[in-house]
Amino acid sequence: MMLSVQSIDAAYGDAQALFGLSLDIKAGEAVTLIGRNGMGKTTTIRAIMGLTPPRAGAIHFEGQRIDGLKPHEIARRGLGLVPEGRQIFVHLSVEENLVATAANRTKGATPWTLARIFNLFPRLAERRAQSAGTLSGGEQQMLAIGRALMTNPRLLILDEATEGLAPLIRQDIWNCLAALRAQGLSILIVDRNLDELMRLADRHNVVEKGRVVWSGTSQELAAERERIEQRIGV
Amino acid sequence: MQLLFEQLLNGLQLSLTLFLLAAGLTLVFGIMGVINLAHGSLYMVGAYAGALVASKVGGFWLAVPAALAAAAVVGVAMELLVVRRLYARDHLSQVLATFGLILFFNGIIAWGVGRAPLQMDMPTLLSGFVELAPGLPYPTYRLAVMAVGVVVALGLWYVIARTRLGMLIRAGSDKREMVSALGVDIAGLFTLVFGLGALLAGLAGVMVGPIRSVQIGMGEQVLITTFVVIVVGGIGSIRGAFVGALLIGMCDTLGRAYAPMLLKLWLSGPLADGLGASLASIMIYLVMAVALVLRPRGLFPAGG
Ligand SMILES: Nc1ncnc2c1ncn2[C@@H]1O[C@H](COP(=O)(O)OP(=O)(O)OP(=O)(O)O)[C@@H](O)[C@H]1O
Ligand SMILES: [Mg+2]
């Protein structure tokens, strides 16, 4: 198992957001979290990354326990985050965004380089010296993905990476994720577009009130699609 | 004319010293959000370490690295033991805690070294004068201080603008959580930046040693001026610290030299002297007030 989240609780102050949530990702798999607004998808990701550390339960990454570690220690084991709202560094240039936190700690055979990122997202190459704050939403999203890839993660975590983007750009992002997937990268993704998620991912988890209430493969999701669409409100 | 030239150089030298102090203060304030009143204490630590090593161990050239090391070590210890606990606190707690540090350092020095000011000798190599123009000698040491200031300013510009450390410093100021989630040890980064600021404060302290006397309280005086510099320049901006230091250093020096003289055009001698001296001492605050009216976030707001 690459990532194993076992029955975690997490809270913001007194407000508990996760109630014994569990989740598994095998190496090379793409897994989704789907659910209505405010159900705990982002909190699950924050708990995995150590940004909102779980108060109970355990998280293992590649066999080692990571809950309780600091965010940077968790990231360094090979988790790359593309956060909700992109969170790019608006005061840095596009190129600086990519290199500022770049690293190859996991010693992959073909590490990500600026050239490979620019190959994946030619739009970023054209704007490499530009201040990142001047990019369009879609370009910022590409930058956030590129920035995470430059840390050479083994598991890429994406939170609403197509949210609020124009259809064409959205399609670019899905194509890029499919290409990454084909290269063997493991992915945990939160999104609303079930068609694309079913095409990209192996398994899906419906999150409701801080728990996984349904999980299954893309075929199982297709079979129960109407019922699940109702539950997650898309 | 000759006096004006000399005063301009003196102003420049004060400006560059202020810049060394302002650089660290503005980074700590701008990036970590901590008001560190004890930044002046690091300047004092540098000056004392330098003066003591120069007189007891031997020589200015040993005093400089000793002062840098002392200020950096004390700075890192200060960050790890005290300042680190203040990041998440409000400004009042920060002011109280770092004011406590000032009292602590003043107490330690009074107890360990004594209250009498120390003198620090100039290195013989730099103790002469350079004839900048015929009939215009200027102390070599002050020129050397300026040269160091310029080199440090260029070096800092390079670090901030061109290195990954600089990128992280610029990125970290508004997105700490994101920087850490991408694998950067923010706590370590802050310690490093704080230590770097302490080192520069120590450098300023040891360089000022041979020009002014080394004494308890020297840090507080200069700290206030340094705060004026970073507020005028724009908190968090190295460029702002540089321009602010030039503006404030020049205004202060020229004000002290010329305010009484100018007032004598209108007022009688003693009155002009008295008023001129008072005017000179509040000159930098007037400049700050005007600058803030024109640019409320400083001349170069960080990230702007
Ligand atoms: N910073 C915070 N402080 C307090 N409560 C929060 C915070 N962030 C989220 N919550 C609460 O935690 C619960 C789970 O929120 P979370 O952001 O994980 O949901 P989500 O599934 O990602 O929703 P969305 O689809 O809107 O992004 C919600 O009830 C939300 O109000
Ligand atoms: Mg969310």
CSV table of N, CA and C in Angstrom, one decimal, chain B residues 100-151:
chain,number,residue,atom,x,y,z
B,100,GLY,N,11.9,42.7,27.0
B,100,GLY,CA,12.5,41.9,28.1
B,100,GLY,C,14.0,41.5,27.7
B,101,LEU,N,14.1,41.1,26.4
B,101,LEU,CA,15.4,40.7,26.0
B,101,LEU,C,16.4,41.9,26.0
B,102,ILE,N,16.0,43.1,25.7
B,102,ILE,CA,16.9,44.2,25.8
B,102,ILE,C,17.4,44.4,27.2
B,103,LEU,N,16.4,44.3,28.2
B,103,LEU,CA,16.8,44.4,29.6
B,103,LEU,C,17.8,43.3,30.0
B,104,PHE,N,17.5,42.1,29.5
B,104,PHE,CA,18.4,41.0,29.8
B,104,PHE,C,19.8,41.2,29.3
B,105,PHE,N,19.9,41.6,28.0
B,105,PHE,CA,21.2,41.8,27.4
B,105,PHE,C,22.0,43.0,28.1
B,106,ASN,N,21.2,44.1,28.4
B,106,ASN,CA,21.9,45.2,29.1
B,106,ASN,C,22.4,44.7,30.4
B,107,GLY,N,21.5,43.9,31.1
B,107,GLY,CA,21.9,43.5,32.5
B,107,GLY,C,23.1,42.6,32.4
B,108,ILE,N,23.1,41.6,31.4
B,108,ILE,CA,24.3,40.7,31.3
B,108,ILE,C,25.6,41.5,31.1
B,109,ILE,N,25.5,42.5,30.2
B,109,ILE,CA,26.7,43.2,29.9
B,109,ILE,C,27.2,44.1,31.1
B,110,ALA,N,26.2,44.7,31.8
B,110,ALA,CA,26.6,45.5,33.0
B,110,ALA,C,27.2,44.6,34.0
B,111,TRP,N,26.7,43.4,34.2
B,111,TRP,CA,27.2,42.5,35.2
B,111,TRP,C,28.6,41.9,34.7
B,112,GLY,N,28.7,41.5,33.5
B,112,GLY,CA,29.9,40.8,33.0
B,112,GLY,C,31.0,41.7,32.6
B,113,VAL,N,30.7,42.9,32.0
B,113,VAL,CA,31.7,43.8,31.5
B,113,VAL,C,31.8,45.1,32.3
B,114,GLY,N,30.7,45.5,32.9
B,114,GLY,CA,30.7,46.7,33.6
B,114,GLY,C,30.0,47.8,32.8
B,115,ARG,N,29.7,48.9,33.5
B,115,ARG,CA,29.0,50.0,32.9
B,115,ARG,C,29.8,51.0,32.2
B,116,ALA,N,31.1,51.0,32.4
B,116,ALA,CA,31.9,52.0,31.7
B,116,ALA,C,32.0,51.7,30.2
B,117,PRO,N,31.9,52.7,29.4
B,117,PRO,CA,32.0,52.5,27.9
B,117,PRO,C,33.4,51.9,27.6
B,118,LEU,N,33.4,51.2,26.5
B,118,LEU,CA,34.7,50.6,26.0
B,118,LEU,C,35.1,51.4,24.8
B,119,GLN,N,36.4,51.5,24.6
B,119,GLN,CA,36.9,52.2,23.4
B,119,GLN,C,37.5,51.0,22.6
B,120,MET,N,37.4,51.2,21.3
B,120,MET,CA,37.9,50.2,20.4
B,120,MET,C,38.9,50.9,19.4
B,121,ASP,N,40.1,50.3,19.3
B,121,ASP,CA,41.1,51.0,18.5
B,121,ASP,C,40.8,50.7,17.0
B,122,MET,N,41.2,51.7,16.2
B,122,MET,CA,41.1,51.5,14.8
B,122,MET,C,42.3,50.7,14.4
B,123,PRO,N,42.1,49.8,13.4
B,123,PRO,CA,43.3,49.1,12.9
B,123,PRO,C,44.3,50.1,12.2
B,124,THR,N,45.6,49.9,12.5
B,124,THR,CA,46.5,50.9,11.9
B,124,THR,C,46.4,51.0,10.4
B,125,LEU,N,46.2,49.9,9.8
B,125,LEU,CA,46.1,49.9,8.3
B,125,LEU,C,45.1,51.0,7.8
B,126,LEU,N,44.0,51.1,8.6
B,126,LEU,CA,42.9,52.0,8.2
B,126,LEU,C,42.8,53.3,9.0
B,127,SER,N,43.8,53.6,9.8
B,127,SER,CA,43.7,54.7,10.7
B,127,SER,C,44.1,56.1,10.0
B,128,GLY,N,44.6,56.1,8.8
B,128,GLY,CA,45.0,57.3,8.2
B,128,GLY,C,43.9,58.0,7.5
B,129,PHE,N,44.3,58.9,6.6
B,129,PHE,CA,43.3,59.7,5.8
B,129,PHE,C,43.6,59.4,4.3
B,130,VAL,N,42.6,59.6,3.6
B,130,VAL,CA,42.7,59.5,2.1
B,130,VAL,C,42.4,60.9,1.6
B,131,GLU,N,43.3,61.4,0.7
B,131,GLU,CA,43.1,62.7,0.1
B,131,GLU,C,42.1,62.5,-1.1
B,132,LEU,N,40.9,62.7,-0.8
B,132,LEU,CA,39.9,62.5,-1.9
B,132,LEU,C,40.0,63.5,-3.0
B,133,ALA,N,40.3,64.7,-2.6
B,133,ALA,CA,40.6,65.8,-3.6
B,133,ALA,C,41.7,66.6,-2.9
B,134,PRO,N,42.4,67.4,-3.7
B,134,PRO,CA,43.4,68.3,-3.0
B,134,PRO,C,42.7,69.1,-1.9
B,135,GLY,N,43.3,69.0,-0.7
B,135,GLY,CA,42.8,69.7,0.4
B,135,GLY,C,41.6,69.1,1.0
B,136,LEU,N,41.3,67.9,0.7
B,136,LEU,CA,40.0,67.2,1.2
B,136,LEU,C,40.4,65.8,1.7
B,137,PRO,N,41.0,65.8,2.9
B,137,PRO,CA,41.3,64.4,3.5
B,137,PRO,C,40.0,63.8,4.1
B,138,TYR,N,39.9,62.5,4.0
B,138,TYR,CA,38.7,61.9,4.7
B,138,TYR,C,39.3,60.6,5.3
B,139,PRO,N,38.8,60.3,6.5
B,139,PRO,CA,39.3,59.1,7.2
B,139,PRO,C,39.1,57.8,6.4
B,140,THR,N,40.2,57.1,6.3
B,140,THR,CA,40.2,55.8,5.6
B,140,THR,C,39.2,54.8,6.2
B,141,TYR,N,39.2,54.8,7.5
B,141,TYR,CA,38.3,53.9,8.1
B,141,TYR,C,36.9,54.0,7.7
B,142,ARG,N,36.4,55.3,7.7
B,142,ARG,CA,35.0,55.5,7.3
B,142,ARG,C,34.8,55.1,5.8
B,143,LEU,N,35.8,55.3,5.0
B,143,LEU,CA,35.6,54.9,3.6
B,143,LEU,C,35.5,53.4,3.6
B,144,ALA,N,36.3,52.7,4.4
B,144,ALA,CA,36.2,51.2,4.4
B,144,ALA,C,34.9,50.8,4.9
B,145,VAL,N,34.3,51.4,5.9
B,145,VAL,CA,33.0,51.1,6.4
B,145,VAL,C,32.0,51.2,5.3
B,146,MET,N,32.1,52.3,4.5
B,146,MET,CA,31.2,52.5,3.4
B,146,MET,C,31.3,51.3,2.3
B,147,ALA,N,32.6,51.0,2.1
B,147,ALA,CA,32.8,50.0,1.1
B,147,ALA,C,32.2,48.7,1.5
B,148,VAL,N,32.3,48.3,2.8
B,148,VAL,CA,31.7,47.1,3.3
B,148,VAL,C,30.2,47.2,3.2
B,149,GLY,N,29.6,48.3,3.5
B,149,GLY,CA,28.2,48.5,3.4
B,149,GLY,C,27.7,48.3,2.0
B,150,VAL,N,28.5,48.8,1.0
B,150,VAL,CA,28.1,48.7,-0.4
B,150,VAL,C,28.1,47.2,-0.8
B,151,VAL,N,29.2,46.6,-0.4
B,151,VAL,CA,29.4,45.1,-0.8
B,151,VAL,C,28.3,44.3,-0.2
